[in-house]
mmCIF file of C-alpha atoms in Angstrom:
data_model
loop_
_atom_site.group_PDB
_atom_site.id
_atom_site.type_symbol
_atom_site.label_atom_id
_atom_site.label_comp_id
_atom_site.label_asym_id
_atom_site.label_seq_id
_atom_site.Cartn_x
_atom_site.Cartn_y
_atom_site.Cartn_z
ATOM 1 C CA MET A 1108 57.705 114.571 143.328
ATOM 2 C CA SER A 1109 60.221 111.853 142.397
ATOM 3 C CA THR A 1110 63.589 112.574 140.891
ATOM 4 C CA VAL A 1111 65.293 110.479 138.235
ATOM 5 C CA THR A 1112 68.952 109.642 138.725
ATOM 6 C CA PRO A 1113 70.950 110.377 135.524
ATOM 7 C CA ILE A 1114 72.267 107.351 133.670
ATOM 8 C CA SER A 1115 75.967 106.830 134.393
ATOM 9 C CA LYS A 1116 78.342 107.467 131.519
ATOM 10 C CA ASN A 1117 81.309 105.777 133.158
ATOM 11 C CA ILE A 1118 83.060 103.319 130.814
ATOM 12 C CA LEU A 1119 85.817 100.936 131.931
ATOM 13 C CA ILE A 1120 88.481 100.210 129.294
ATOM 14 C CA VAL A 1121 91.167 97.521 129.740
ATOM 15 C CA ALA A 1122 94.249 96.937 127.555
ATOM 16 C CA GLY A 1123 97.253 94.803 128.434
ATOM 17 C CA ASP A 1124 100.128 95.580 126.093
ATOM 18 C CA VAL A 1125 101.778 98.461 124.271
ATOM 19 C CA SER A 1126 99.886 98.176 120.982
ATOM 20 C CA GLY A 1127 96.584 97.737 122.830
ATOM 21 C CA ASP A 1128 97.373 100.823 124.900
ATOM 22 C CA LEU A 1129 97.889 102.836 121.713
ATOM 23 C CA HIS A 1130 94.620 101.688 120.105
ATOM 24 C CA ALA A 1131 92.642 102.110 123.327
ATOM 25 C CA ALA A 1132 93.923 105.672 123.712
ATOM 26 C CA GLY A 1133 92.679 106.451 120.203
ATOM 27 C CA LEU A 1134 89.272 105.022 121.050
ATOM 28 C CA ILE A 1135 89.116 107.021 124.304
ATOM 29 C CA ARG A 1136 89.818 110.255 122.433
ATOM 30 C CA ALA A 1137 87.098 109.365 119.917
ATOM 31 C CA LEU A 1138 84.555 108.554 122.654
ATOM 32 C CA LYS A 1139 85.196 111.875 124.383
ATOM 33 C CA ALA A 1140 84.998 113.773 121.099
ATOM 34 C CA ALA A 1141 81.632 112.159 120.338
ATOM 35 C CA ASP A 1142 80.267 112.695 123.869
ATOM 36 C CA PRO A 1143 82.185 115.020 126.220
ATOM 37 C CA ASP A 1144 80.126 113.747 129.187
ATOM 38 C CA VAL A 1145 81.612 110.259 128.937
ATOM 39 C CA ARG A 1146 83.892 109.415 131.850
ATOM 40 C CA ILE A 1147 86.669 106.886 131.162
ATOM 41 C CA THR A 1148 88.304 104.673 133.767
ATOM 42 C CA ALA A 1149 91.315 102.860 132.301
ATOM 43 C CA ILE A 1150 93.680 99.991 132.916
ATOM 44 C CA GLY A 1151 96.451 99.933 130.329
ATOM 45 C CA GLY A 1152 99.540 102.021 129.691
ATOM 46 C CA ILE A 1153 100.939 105.527 129.479
ATOM 47 C CA GLN A 1154 98.938 106.445 126.365
ATOM 48 C CA MET A 1155 95.627 105.608 128.047
ATOM 49 C CA LYS A 1156 96.685 107.304 131.273
ATOM 50 C CA SER A 1157 97.178 110.584 129.427
ATOM 51 C CA VAL A 1158 93.591 110.680 128.074
ATOM 52 C CA SER A 1159 91.526 108.979 130.812
ATOM 53 C CA ASP A 1160 89.607 110.507 133.710
ATOM 54 C CA GLU A 1161 90.769 107.830 136.121
ATOM 55 C CA PHE A 1162 93.677 105.409 135.714
ATOM 56 C CA LEU A 1163 93.764 102.314 137.885
ATOM 57 C CA PHE A 1164 96.841 100.298 136.862
ATOM 58 C CA ASP A 1165 99.719 100.237 134.353
ATOM 59 C CA LEU A 1166 99.184 96.754 132.959
ATOM 60 C CA ALA A 1167 100.884 97.416 129.597
ATOM 61 C CA SER A 1168 104.340 97.649 131.175
ATOM 62 C CA LYS A 1169 103.833 94.423 133.138
ATOM 63 C CA GLY A 1170 101.992 92.233 130.672
ATOM 64 C CA ALA A 1171 103.415 88.902 129.538
ATOM 65 C CA SER A 1172 102.743 86.835 126.432
ATOM 66 C CA GLY A 1173 102.928 83.156 125.586
ATOM 67 C CA PHE A 1174 101.950 80.116 127.631
ATOM 68 C CA ILE A 1175 104.568 79.871 130.383
ATOM 69 C CA GLU A 1176 105.586 83.464 131.118
ATOM 70 C CA PRO A 1177 102.189 84.735 132.412
ATOM 71 C CA LEU A 1178 102.171 82.057 135.144
ATOM 72 C CA LYS A 1179 105.071 83.826 136.849
ATOM 73 C CA LYS A 1180 102.872 86.895 137.331
ATOM 74 C CA MET A 1181 99.840 85.096 138.731
ATOM 75 C CA PRO A 1182 99.780 86.982 142.089
ATOM 76 C CA MET A 1183 99.647 90.292 140.186
ATOM 77 C CA TRP A 1184 96.813 89.037 137.953
ATOM 78 C CA ILE A 1185 94.791 87.938 140.977
ATOM 79 C CA ARG A 1186 95.227 91.265 142.788
ATOM 80 C CA LEU A 1187 94.234 93.197 139.684
ATOM 81 C CA MET A 1188 91.187 91.024 139.007
ATOM 82 C CA ASN A 1189 90.029 91.593 142.580
ATOM 83 C CA GLN A 1190 90.466 95.332 142.094
ATOM 84 C CA ILE A 1191 88.413 95.262 138.889
ATOM 85 C CA ARG A 1192 85.703 93.166 140.561
ATOM 86 C CA ASP A 1193 85.434 95.703 143.372
ATOM 87 C CA TYR A 1194 85.322 98.525 140.849
ATOM 88 C CA MET A 1195 82.480 96.940 138.878
ATOM 89 C CA GLU A 1196 80.435 96.340 142.020
ATOM 90 C CA THR A 1197 80.908 99.808 143.507
ATOM 91 C CA GLN A 1198 80.939 101.964 140.352
ATOM 92 C CA ASN A 1199 78.626 99.948 138.075
ATOM 93 C CA PRO A 1200 80.114 101.149 134.752
ATOM 94 C CA VAL A 1201 77.686 101.548 131.887
ATOM 95 C CA ALA A 1202 79.983 99.446 129.657
ATOM 96 C CA LEU A 1203 83.234 97.524 129.533
ATOM 97 C CA ILE A 1204 85.569 97.751 126.542
ATOM 98 C CA VAL A 1205 88.546 95.391 126.352
ATOM 99 C CA VAL A 1206 91.393 95.568 123.842
ATOM 100 C CA ASP A 1207 93.198 92.426 122.592
ATOM 101 C CA PHE A 1208 95.121 90.554 125.400
ATOM 102 C CA TYR A 1209 92.780 87.550 125.517
ATOM 103 C CA GLY A 1210 94.290 85.636 128.454
ATOM 104 C CA PHE A 1211 93.477 88.358 130.956
ATOM 105 C CA ASN A 1212 90.594 90.129 129.248
ATOM 106 C CA HIS A 1213 88.331 87.115 128.788
ATOM 107 C CA GLN A 1214 88.228 86.806 132.583
ATOM 108 C CA ILE A 1215 87.269 90.474 132.905
ATOM 109 C CA LEU A 1216 84.553 89.877 130.315
ATOM 110 C CA GLY A 1217 83.244 87.049 132.486
ATOM 111 C CA MET A 1218 82.994 89.410 135.460
ATOM 112 C CA ALA A 1219 81.049 91.924 133.357
ATOM 113 C CA LYS A 1220 78.687 89.238 132.043
ATOM 114 C CA HIS A 1221 77.931 88.092 135.590
ATOM 115 C CA ARG A 1222 77.018 91.685 136.518
ATOM 116 C CA ASN A 1223 75.015 92.423 133.338
ATOM 117 C CA ILE A 1224 77.490 95.061 132.147
ATOM 118 C CA PRO A 1225 77.468 95.242 128.312
ATOM 119 C CA ALA A 1226 80.911 94.424 126.945
ATOM 120 C CA TYR A 1227 82.692 95.263 123.708
ATOM 121 C CA TYR A 1228 85.924 93.902 122.251
ATOM 122 C CA TYR A 1229 87.962 96.485 120.349
ATOM 123 C CA VAL A 1230 90.800 94.851 118.375
ATOM 124 C CA THR A 1231 89.671 91.268 118.862
ATOM 125 C CA PRO A 1232 92.383 88.634 119.470
ATOM 126 C CA GLN A 1233 93.397 86.520 116.497
ATOM 127 C CA VAL A 1234 91.526 83.404 117.579
ATOM 128 C CA TRP A 1235 91.223 82.402 113.932
ATOM 129 C CA ALA A 1236 94.973 81.664 113.976
ATOM 130 C CA SER A 1237 95.008 79.361 117.005
ATOM 131 C CA ARG A 1238 92.598 77.953 119.602
ATOM 132 C CA GLN A 1239 89.528 78.728 117.522
ATOM 133 C CA TYR A 1240 87.293 77.380 120.308
ATOM 134 C CA ARG A 1241 87.849 80.746 122.017
ATOM 135 C CA ALA A 1242 85.619 82.387 119.390
ATOM 136 C CA LYS A 1243 82.555 80.723 120.933
ATOM 137 C CA ARG A 1244 83.449 82.093 124.363
ATOM 138 C CA LEU A 1245 83.973 85.586 122.937
ATOM 139 C CA ALA A 1246 80.575 85.393 121.271
ATOM 140 C CA ALA A 1247 78.939 84.529 124.588
ATOM 141 C CA LEU A 1248 80.689 87.288 126.541
ATOM 142 C CA THR A 1249 80.466 90.290 124.201
ATOM 143 C CA LYS A 1250 77.680 92.432 122.845
ATOM 144 C CA LYS A 1251 79.822 93.358 119.848
ATOM 145 C CA MET A 1252 83.357 92.805 118.571
ATOM 146 C CA PHE A 1253 85.238 95.335 116.451
ATOM 147 C CA VAL A 1254 87.586 93.209 114.367
ATOM 148 C CA ILE A 1255 90.551 94.541 112.419
ATOM 149 C CA TYR A 1256 90.724 92.321 109.324
ATOM 150 C CA PRO A 1257 88.043 92.109 106.623
ATOM 151 C CA PHE A 1258 87.668 88.308 106.746
ATOM 152 C CA GLU A 1259 86.975 88.155 110.499
ATOM 153 C CA PRO A 1260 83.206 88.933 110.658
ATOM 154 C CA GLU A 1261 82.429 85.828 108.627
ATOM 155 C CA PHE A 1262 84.695 83.719 110.865
ATOM 156 C CA HIS A 1263 83.056 84.935 114.095
ATOM 157 C CA GLN A 1264 79.559 84.584 112.674
ATOM 158 C CA LYS A 1265 80.121 80.809 112.506
ATOM 159 C CA PHE A 1266 80.532 80.825 116.295
ATOM 160 C CA GLY A 1267 77.571 83.121 116.963
ATOM 161 C CA GLY A 1268 79.632 86.279 117.422
ATOM 162 C CA ASN A 1269 78.455 89.775 116.518
ATOM 163 C CA ALA A 1270 81.601 91.048 114.769
ATOM 164 C CA VAL A 1271 81.912 94.138 112.587
ATOM 165 C CA PHE A 1272 84.816 95.376 110.479
ATOM 166 C CA LEU A 1273 85.062 99.170 110.427
ATOM 167 C CA GLY A 1274 88.673 99.239 109.207
ATOM 168 C CA ASN A 1275 92.020 98.620 110.866
ATOM 169 C CA PRO A 1276 92.746 101.180 113.631
ATOM 170 C CA LEU A 1277 96.394 101.354 112.609
ATOM 171 C CA LEU A 1278 95.159 103.487 109.716
ATOM 172 C CA ASP A 1279 94.276 106.197 112.261
ATOM 173 C CA ILE A 1280 97.874 106.260 113.470
ATOM 174 C CA MET A 1281 100.115 105.529 110.506
ATOM 175 C CA PRO A 1282 101.271 108.309 108.164
ATOM 176 C CA GLN A 1283 101.087 107.960 104.415
ATOM 177 C CA PRO A 1284 104.068 106.073 102.947
ATOM 178 C CA SER A 1285 107.112 108.168 102.054
ATOM 179 C CA ASP A 1286 108.223 108.417 98.439
ATOM 180 C CA LYS A 1287 111.033 105.985 97.587
ATOM 181 C CA ASN A 1288 113.668 105.949 94.888
ATOM 182 C CA TYR A 1289 115.412 102.629 94.359
ATOM 183 C CA ASN A 1290 117.590 103.847 91.513
ATOM 184 C CA ILE A 1291 120.879 103.438 93.422
ATOM 185 C CA SER A 1292 123.968 104.134 91.307
ATOM 186 C CA ASP A 1293 126.609 102.564 93.594
ATOM 187 C CA ARG A 1294 125.061 99.981 95.885
ATOM 188 C CA LYS A 1295 128.276 99.129 97.726
ATOM 189 C CA THR A 1296 128.977 102.675 98.887
ATOM 190 C CA HIS A 1297 125.348 103.715 99.382
ATOM 191 C CA ALA A 1298 124.388 104.724 102.955
ATOM 192 C CA TRP A 1299 121.624 102.148 103.337
ATOM 193 C CA LYS A 1300 119.228 102.675 106.232
ATOM 194 C CA LEU A 1301 118.615 99.429 108.102
ATOM 195 C CA GLY A 1302 115.925 99.465 110.812
ATOM 196 C CA LEU A 1303 115.989 97.021 113.738
ATOM 197 C CA LEU A 1304 112.672 96.355 115.508
ATOM 198 C CA PRO A 1305 113.252 93.930 118.401
ATOM 199 C CA GLY A 1306 109.740 94.328 119.865
ATOM 200 C CA SER A 1307 108.129 95.712 122.996
ATOM 201 C CA ARG A 1308 108.058 92.765 125.404
ATOM 202 C CA MET A 1309 111.107 92.075 127.510
ATOM 203 C CA GLY A 1310 111.412 88.437 126.434
ATOM 204 C CA GLU A 1311 111.554 89.191 122.711
ATOM 205 C CA ILE A 1312 113.833 92.188 123.313
ATOM 206 C CA LYS A 1313 116.372 90.020 125.121
ATOM 207 C CA ARG A 1314 116.237 87.351 122.445
ATOM 208 C CA LEU A 1315 116.358 89.611 119.383
ATOM 209 C CA VAL A 1316 118.559 92.621 120.230
ATOM 210 C CA PRO A 1317 121.867 90.678 120.145
ATOM 211 C CA VAL A 1318 120.833 88.797 116.997
ATOM 212 C CA PHE A 1319 119.770 91.942 115.137
ATOM 213 C CA TYR A 1320 122.910 93.834 116.140
ATOM 214 C CA GLN A 1321 125.192 91.032 114.944
ATOM 215 C CA ALA A 1322 123.230 90.821 111.680
ATOM 216 C CA PHE A 1323 123.941 94.517 111.145
ATOM 217 C CA LYS A 1324 127.660 93.933 111.720
ATOM 218 C CA GLU A 1325 127.623 91.080 109.186
ATOM 219 C CA THR A 1326 125.943 93.387 106.666
ATOM 220 C CA LEU A 1327 128.702 95.976 107.144
ATOM 221 C CA LYS A 1328 131.230 93.538 105.670
ATOM 222 C CA GLU A 1329 129.598 93.942 102.250
ATOM 223 C CA PHE A 1330 127.935 97.333 102.661
ATOM 224 C CA PRO A 1331 130.240 99.322 104.964
ATOM 225 C CA HIS A 1332 128.253 102.577 104.864
ATOM 226 C CA THR A 1333 125.027 101.006 106.155
ATOM 227 C CA GLN A 1334 123.464 102.956 109.019
ATOM 228 C CA ALA A 1335 121.489 100.890 111.548
ATOM 229 C CA TYR A 1336 118.681 102.309 113.672
ATOM 230 C CA MET A 1337 117.335 100.254 116.579
ATOM 231 C CA PHE A 1338 113.836 101.470 117.462
ATOM 232 C CA LEU A 1339 112.992 101.749 121.160
ATOM 233 C CA LEU A 1340 109.723 102.543 122.916
ATOM 234 C CA PRO A 1341 109.509 106.101 124.319
ATOM 235 C CA ASP A 1342 110.031 104.976 127.924
ATOM 236 C CA ALA A 1343 112.689 102.324 127.193
ATOM 237 C CA ASP A 1344 115.975 102.256 129.110
ATOM 238 C CA GLU A 1345 118.772 102.652 126.564
ATOM 239 C CA ASN A 1346 121.298 101.060 128.917
ATOM 240 C CA LEU A 1347 119.388 97.787 128.781
ATOM 241 C CA PHE A 1348 119.839 97.656 125.004
ATOM 242 C CA LEU A 1349 123.518 98.568 125.241
ATOM 243 C CA ASP A 1350 124.016 95.771 127.788
ATOM 244 C CA LEU A 1351 122.315 93.277 125.467
ATOM 245 C CA ILE A 1352 124.591 94.309 122.594
ATOM 246 C CA GLY A 1353 127.511 93.425 124.850
ATOM 247 C CA GLU A 1354 130.125 95.730 123.316
ATOM 248 C CA LYS A 1355 130.722 99.348 122.425
ATOM 249 C CA PRO A 1356 128.323 99.921 119.518
ATOM 250 C CA HIS A 1357 129.643 100.514 116.022
ATOM 251 C CA ALA A 1358 129.783 104.171 114.950
ATOM 252 C CA ASN A 1359 127.050 103.479 112.356
ATOM 253 C CA PHE A 1360 124.655 102.110 114.989
ATOM 254 C CA HIS A 1361 121.991 104.332 116.565
ATOM 255 C CA LEU A 1362 119.420 103.825 119.329
ATOM 256 C CA VAL A 1363 116.334 105.879 118.442
ATOM 257 C CA LYS A 1364 112.958 106.724 119.919
ATOM 258 C CA ASP A 1365 110.899 107.479 116.851
ATOM 259 C CA LYS A 1366 107.933 109.841 116.949
ATOM 260 C CA ASN A 1367 105.019 109.404 114.562
ATOM 261 C CA TYR A 1368 106.886 106.768 112.519
ATOM 262 C CA GLU A 1369 108.828 109.513 110.727
ATOM 263 C CA LEU A 1370 112.211 107.796 110.873
ATOM 264 C CA ARG A 1371 110.912 104.266 110.367
ATOM 265 C CA SER A 1372 109.200 105.323 107.149
ATOM 266 C CA GLN A 1373 112.618 106.374 105.801
ATOM 267 C CA MET A 1374 114.208 102.940 106.262
ATOM 268 C CA ASP A 1375 115.283 100.947 103.226
ATOM 269 C CA PHE A 1376 114.873 97.576 104.957
ATOM 270 C CA LEU A 1377 113.820 96.322 108.375
ATOM 271 C CA LEU A 1378 114.660 93.391 110.636
ATOM 272 C CA ALA A 1379 111.378 93.020 112.517
ATOM 273 C CA CYS A 1380 109.950 90.945 115.320
ATOM 274 C CA SER A 1381 106.701 89.172 114.548
ATOM 275 C CA GLY A 1382 103.508 90.951 115.588
ATOM 276 C CA THR A 1383 101.856 94.299 114.994
ATOM 277 C CA ALA A 1384 105.183 95.814 113.889
ATOM 278 C CA THR A 1385 105.054 93.833 110.650
ATOM 279 C CA LEU A 1386 101.685 95.307 109.730
ATOM 280 C CA GLU A 1387 102.897 98.804 110.647
ATOM 281 C CA ASN A 1388 105.837 98.283 108.297
ATOM 282 C CA ALA A 1389 103.489 97.163 105.536
ATOM 283 C CA LEU A 1390 101.349 100.274 105.938
ATOM 284 C CA LEU A 1391 104.520 102.369 105.650
ATOM 285 C CA GLY A 1392 105.569 100.402 102.581
ATOM 286 C CA VAL A 1393 108.929 99.445 104.097
ATOM 287 C CA PRO A 1394 110.322 96.017 103.067
ATOM 288 C CA MET A 1395 111.381 93.638 105.851
ATOM 289 C CA VAL A 1396 112.430 90.210 107.035
ATOM 290 C CA VAL A 1397 110.588 88.811 110.070
ATOM 291 C CA ALA A 1398 112.320 87.034 112.964
ATOM 292 C CA TYR A 1399 110.377 84.911 115.437
ATOM 293 C CA LYS A 1400 112.180 83.680 118.554
ATOM 294 C CA LEU A 1401 110.177 82.449 121.540
ATOM 295 C CA PHE A 1402 111.062 81.024 124.936
ATOM 296 C CA TRP A 1403 111.695 77.386 123.924
ATOM 297 C CA PRO A 1404 108.851 75.682 125.912
ATOM 298 C CA THR A 1405 106.446 78.365 124.666
ATOM 299 C CA TYR A 1406 107.517 77.682 121.081
ATOM 300 C CA GLN A 1407 106.889 73.949 121.466
ATOM 301 C CA ILE A 1408 103.343 74.607 122.671
ATOM 302 C CA ALA A 1409 102.761 77.225 119.970
ATOM 303 C CA LYS A 1410 103.655 74.718 117.251
ATOM 304 C CA MET A 1411 100.831 72.481 118.469
ATOM 305 C CA VAL A 1412 98.088 75.120 118.594
ATOM 306 C CA ILE A 1413 98.822 77.512 115.714
ATOM 307 C CA LYS A 1414 96.656 76.612 112.721
ATOM 308 C CA VAL A 1415 97.874 79.059 110.085
ATOM 309 C CA PRO A 1416 100.633 78.652 107.481
ATOM 310 C CA TYR A 1417 102.551 81.844 108.317
ATOM 311 C CA ILE A 1418 103.779 83.700 111.391
ATOM 312 C CA SER A 1419 103.682 87.303 110.172
ATOM 313 C CA LEU A 1420 100.465 89.253 109.673
ATOM 314 C CA VAL A 1421 101.742 90.458 106.307
ATOM 315 C CA ASN A 1422 101.931 86.943 104.881
ATOM 316 C CA LEU A 1423 98.699 85.821 106.565
ATOM 317 C CA LEU A 1424 96.718 88.692 105.095
ATOM 318 C CA SER A 1425 98.398 88.399 101.684
ATOM 319 C CA ARG A 1426 97.896 84.608 101.750
ATOM 320 C CA LYS A 1427 101.381 84.160 100.359
ATOM 321 C CA ALA A 1428 105.023 84.600 101.421
ATOM 322 C CA VAL A 1429 105.533 88.290 100.689
ATOM 323 C CA VAL A 1430 108.232 88.582 103.372
ATOM 324 C CA LYS A 1431 110.792 86.025 104.525
ATOM 325 C CA GLU A 1432 110.120 84.471 107.946
ATOM 326 C CA LEU A 1433 113.037 83.163 110.011
ATOM 327 C CA ILE A 1434 111.704 81.134 112.921
ATOM 328 C CA GLN A 1435 113.412 80.084 116.169
ATOM 329 C CA GLN A 1436 116.833 78.480 115.413
ATOM 330 C CA ASP A 1437 116.729 79.818 111.824
ATOM 331 C CA ALA A 1438 116.683 83.422 113.077
ATOM 332 C CA THR A 1439 120.477 83.791 113.153
ATOM 333 C CA PRO A 1440 122.639 86.862 112.473
ATOM 334 C CA ARG A 1441 124.008 85.241 109.344
ATOM 335 C CA ALA A 1442 120.573 84.396 107.922
ATOM 336 C CA LEU A 1443 119.196 87.861 108.658
ATOM 337 C CA ALA A 1444 122.268 89.505 107.132
ATOM 338 C CA ALA A 1445 121.961 87.315 104.038
ATOM 339 C CA GLU A 1446 118.389 88.524 103.475
ATOM 340 C CA THR A 1447 119.450 92.118 104.015
ATOM 341 C CA MET A 1448 122.409 91.936 101.630
ATOM 342 C CA ALA A 1449 120.338 90.222 98.935
ATOM 343 C CA MET A 1450 117.994 93.216 99.012
ATOM 344 C CA PHE A 1451 120.768 95.797 98.971
ATOM 345 C CA GLN A 1452 122.454 94.004 96.052
ATOM 346 C CA ASN A 1453 119.211 94.103 94.036
ATOM 347 C CA PRO A 1454 117.088 97.191 94.855
ATOM 348 C CA GLN A 1455 114.412 95.993 92.436
ATOM 349 C CA LYS A 1456 113.563 93.375 95.080
ATOM 350 C CA LEU A 1457 112.925 96.196 97.526
ATOM 351 C CA ALA A 1458 110.674 97.950 95.024
ATOM 352 C CA ASP A 1459 108.711 94.751 94.319
ATOM 353 C CA MET A 1460 108.173 94.010 98.018
ATOM 354 C CA ARG A 1461 107.108 97.597 98.669
ATOM 355 C CA GLU A 1462 104.463 97.299 95.947
ATOM 356 C CA GLU A 1463 103.075 94.114 97.552
ATOM 357 C CA LEU A 1464 102.994 95.730 100.991
ATOM 358 C CA LEU A 1465 101.099 98.783 99.782
ATOM 359 C CA LYS A 1466 98.412 96.510 98.287
ATOM 360 C CA LEU A 1467 97.744 95.380 101.851
ATOM 361 C CA ARG A 1468 97.208 98.945 103.010
ATOM 362 C CA ALA A 1469 94.460 99.393 100.441
ATOM 363 C CA SER A 1470 92.615 96.291 101.736
ATOM 364 C CA LEU A 1471 92.320 97.466 105.352
ATOM 365 C CA GLY A 1472 89.770 100.261 105.003
ATOM 366 C CA GLU A 1473 89.979 104.015 105.553
ATOM 367 C CA PRO A 1474 91.151 106.190 108.479
ATOM 368 C CA GLY A 1475 88.564 107.224 111.068
ATOM 369 C CA VAL A 1476 88.213 103.717 112.527
ATOM 370 C CA ALA A 1477 88.207 104.777 116.201
ATOM 371 C CA ALA A 1478 85.609 107.477 115.538
ATOM 372 C CA ARG A 1479 83.306 104.998 113.794
ATOM 373 C CA ALA A 1480 83.690 102.443 116.605
ATOM 374 C CA ALA A 1481 83.104 105.087 119.300
ATOM 375 C CA GLN A 1482 79.886 106.252 117.653
ATOM 376 C CA ASP A 1483 78.728 102.661 117.246
ATOM 377 C CA ILE A 1484 79.286 101.937 120.950
ATOM 378 C CA LEU A 1485 77.585 105.147 122.103
ATOM 379 C CA ASN A 1486 74.580 104.465 119.846
ATOM 380 C CA ASP A 1487 74.320 100.990 121.377
ATOM 381 C CA LEU A 1488 74.417 102.352 124.904
ATOM 382 C CA LYS A 1489 71.628 104.854 124.173
ATOM 383 C CA GLN A 1490 69.391 101.919 123.265
ATOM 384 C CA ASN A 1491 70.092 99.989 126.493
#
């Protein structure tokens, strides 16, 4: 009498940066809730490590963005790719799921394709913004892509991709916007709350922390009771930020590690790096100005390949300049402070921007995105 070996339920999930780690962790929880027998092997960050059965490598803390910076880490990439190749050949996962982080993940997708492992992209890279030729490669390497903006399925369909929009996974994470009252009787003496979001990658942190801090000090000249809150990741070293500030911080300046976006939602205005943070701010309904400062050679290359009119996701999705963008040499303390003070002098501007931002939230679907994607993937795998 022959015996049948049970089908493996081991899924490999790879994410390469902090936001990808967060979304992947949400998907892992949803997969396990839908099927407790699923076994997850992860490469990513601390969020994924906490919910996975096996964790192979902390890539999120070592990832690099841009065109030049990743080259410096080539030996690490090669070692990790060899590790993943060995894993695929010895463990034969039933599926691969990759999250954003195109430069590394498209190579992992190629490995899976070569070994007939079905692959899914959760939070597909924004290839519609630059290097659109990558969409054809994604179509060839994935069984399905879970995109995060409503216009993306139509874009990927032109390149032969199977892309579905189930909503933006940030909706699973972000709280509802706090109530706001912009009826400020004395604007000059009001204790304005100014949030500073210098990013998660070391390069942008080093470039933006000093600029944001000096912008806060400029703002104090007109609004002396302003309280500034610089938002750090949970595992960030506060001493690094203090060193970048380069002086004893002002009494109104605070380094904070926010949980569940509670403090950020209370901010009156934000100085934000470009990236996912801008969309998070929009979902919270918090007005902002966006600063974009890259390593200079990276910026020169980016100018040649980026095919969209705006840098920030908020403006791209709104298809108009809802928030001010200060790019490269224009992202100065004085310019950032000028935007901040213009808002504090006229709170109606804050109210108007908040209204525009909350329109975006309504366009991105409903919460439960990870659960819908998890069920979709598991249904697919049952049919294999």
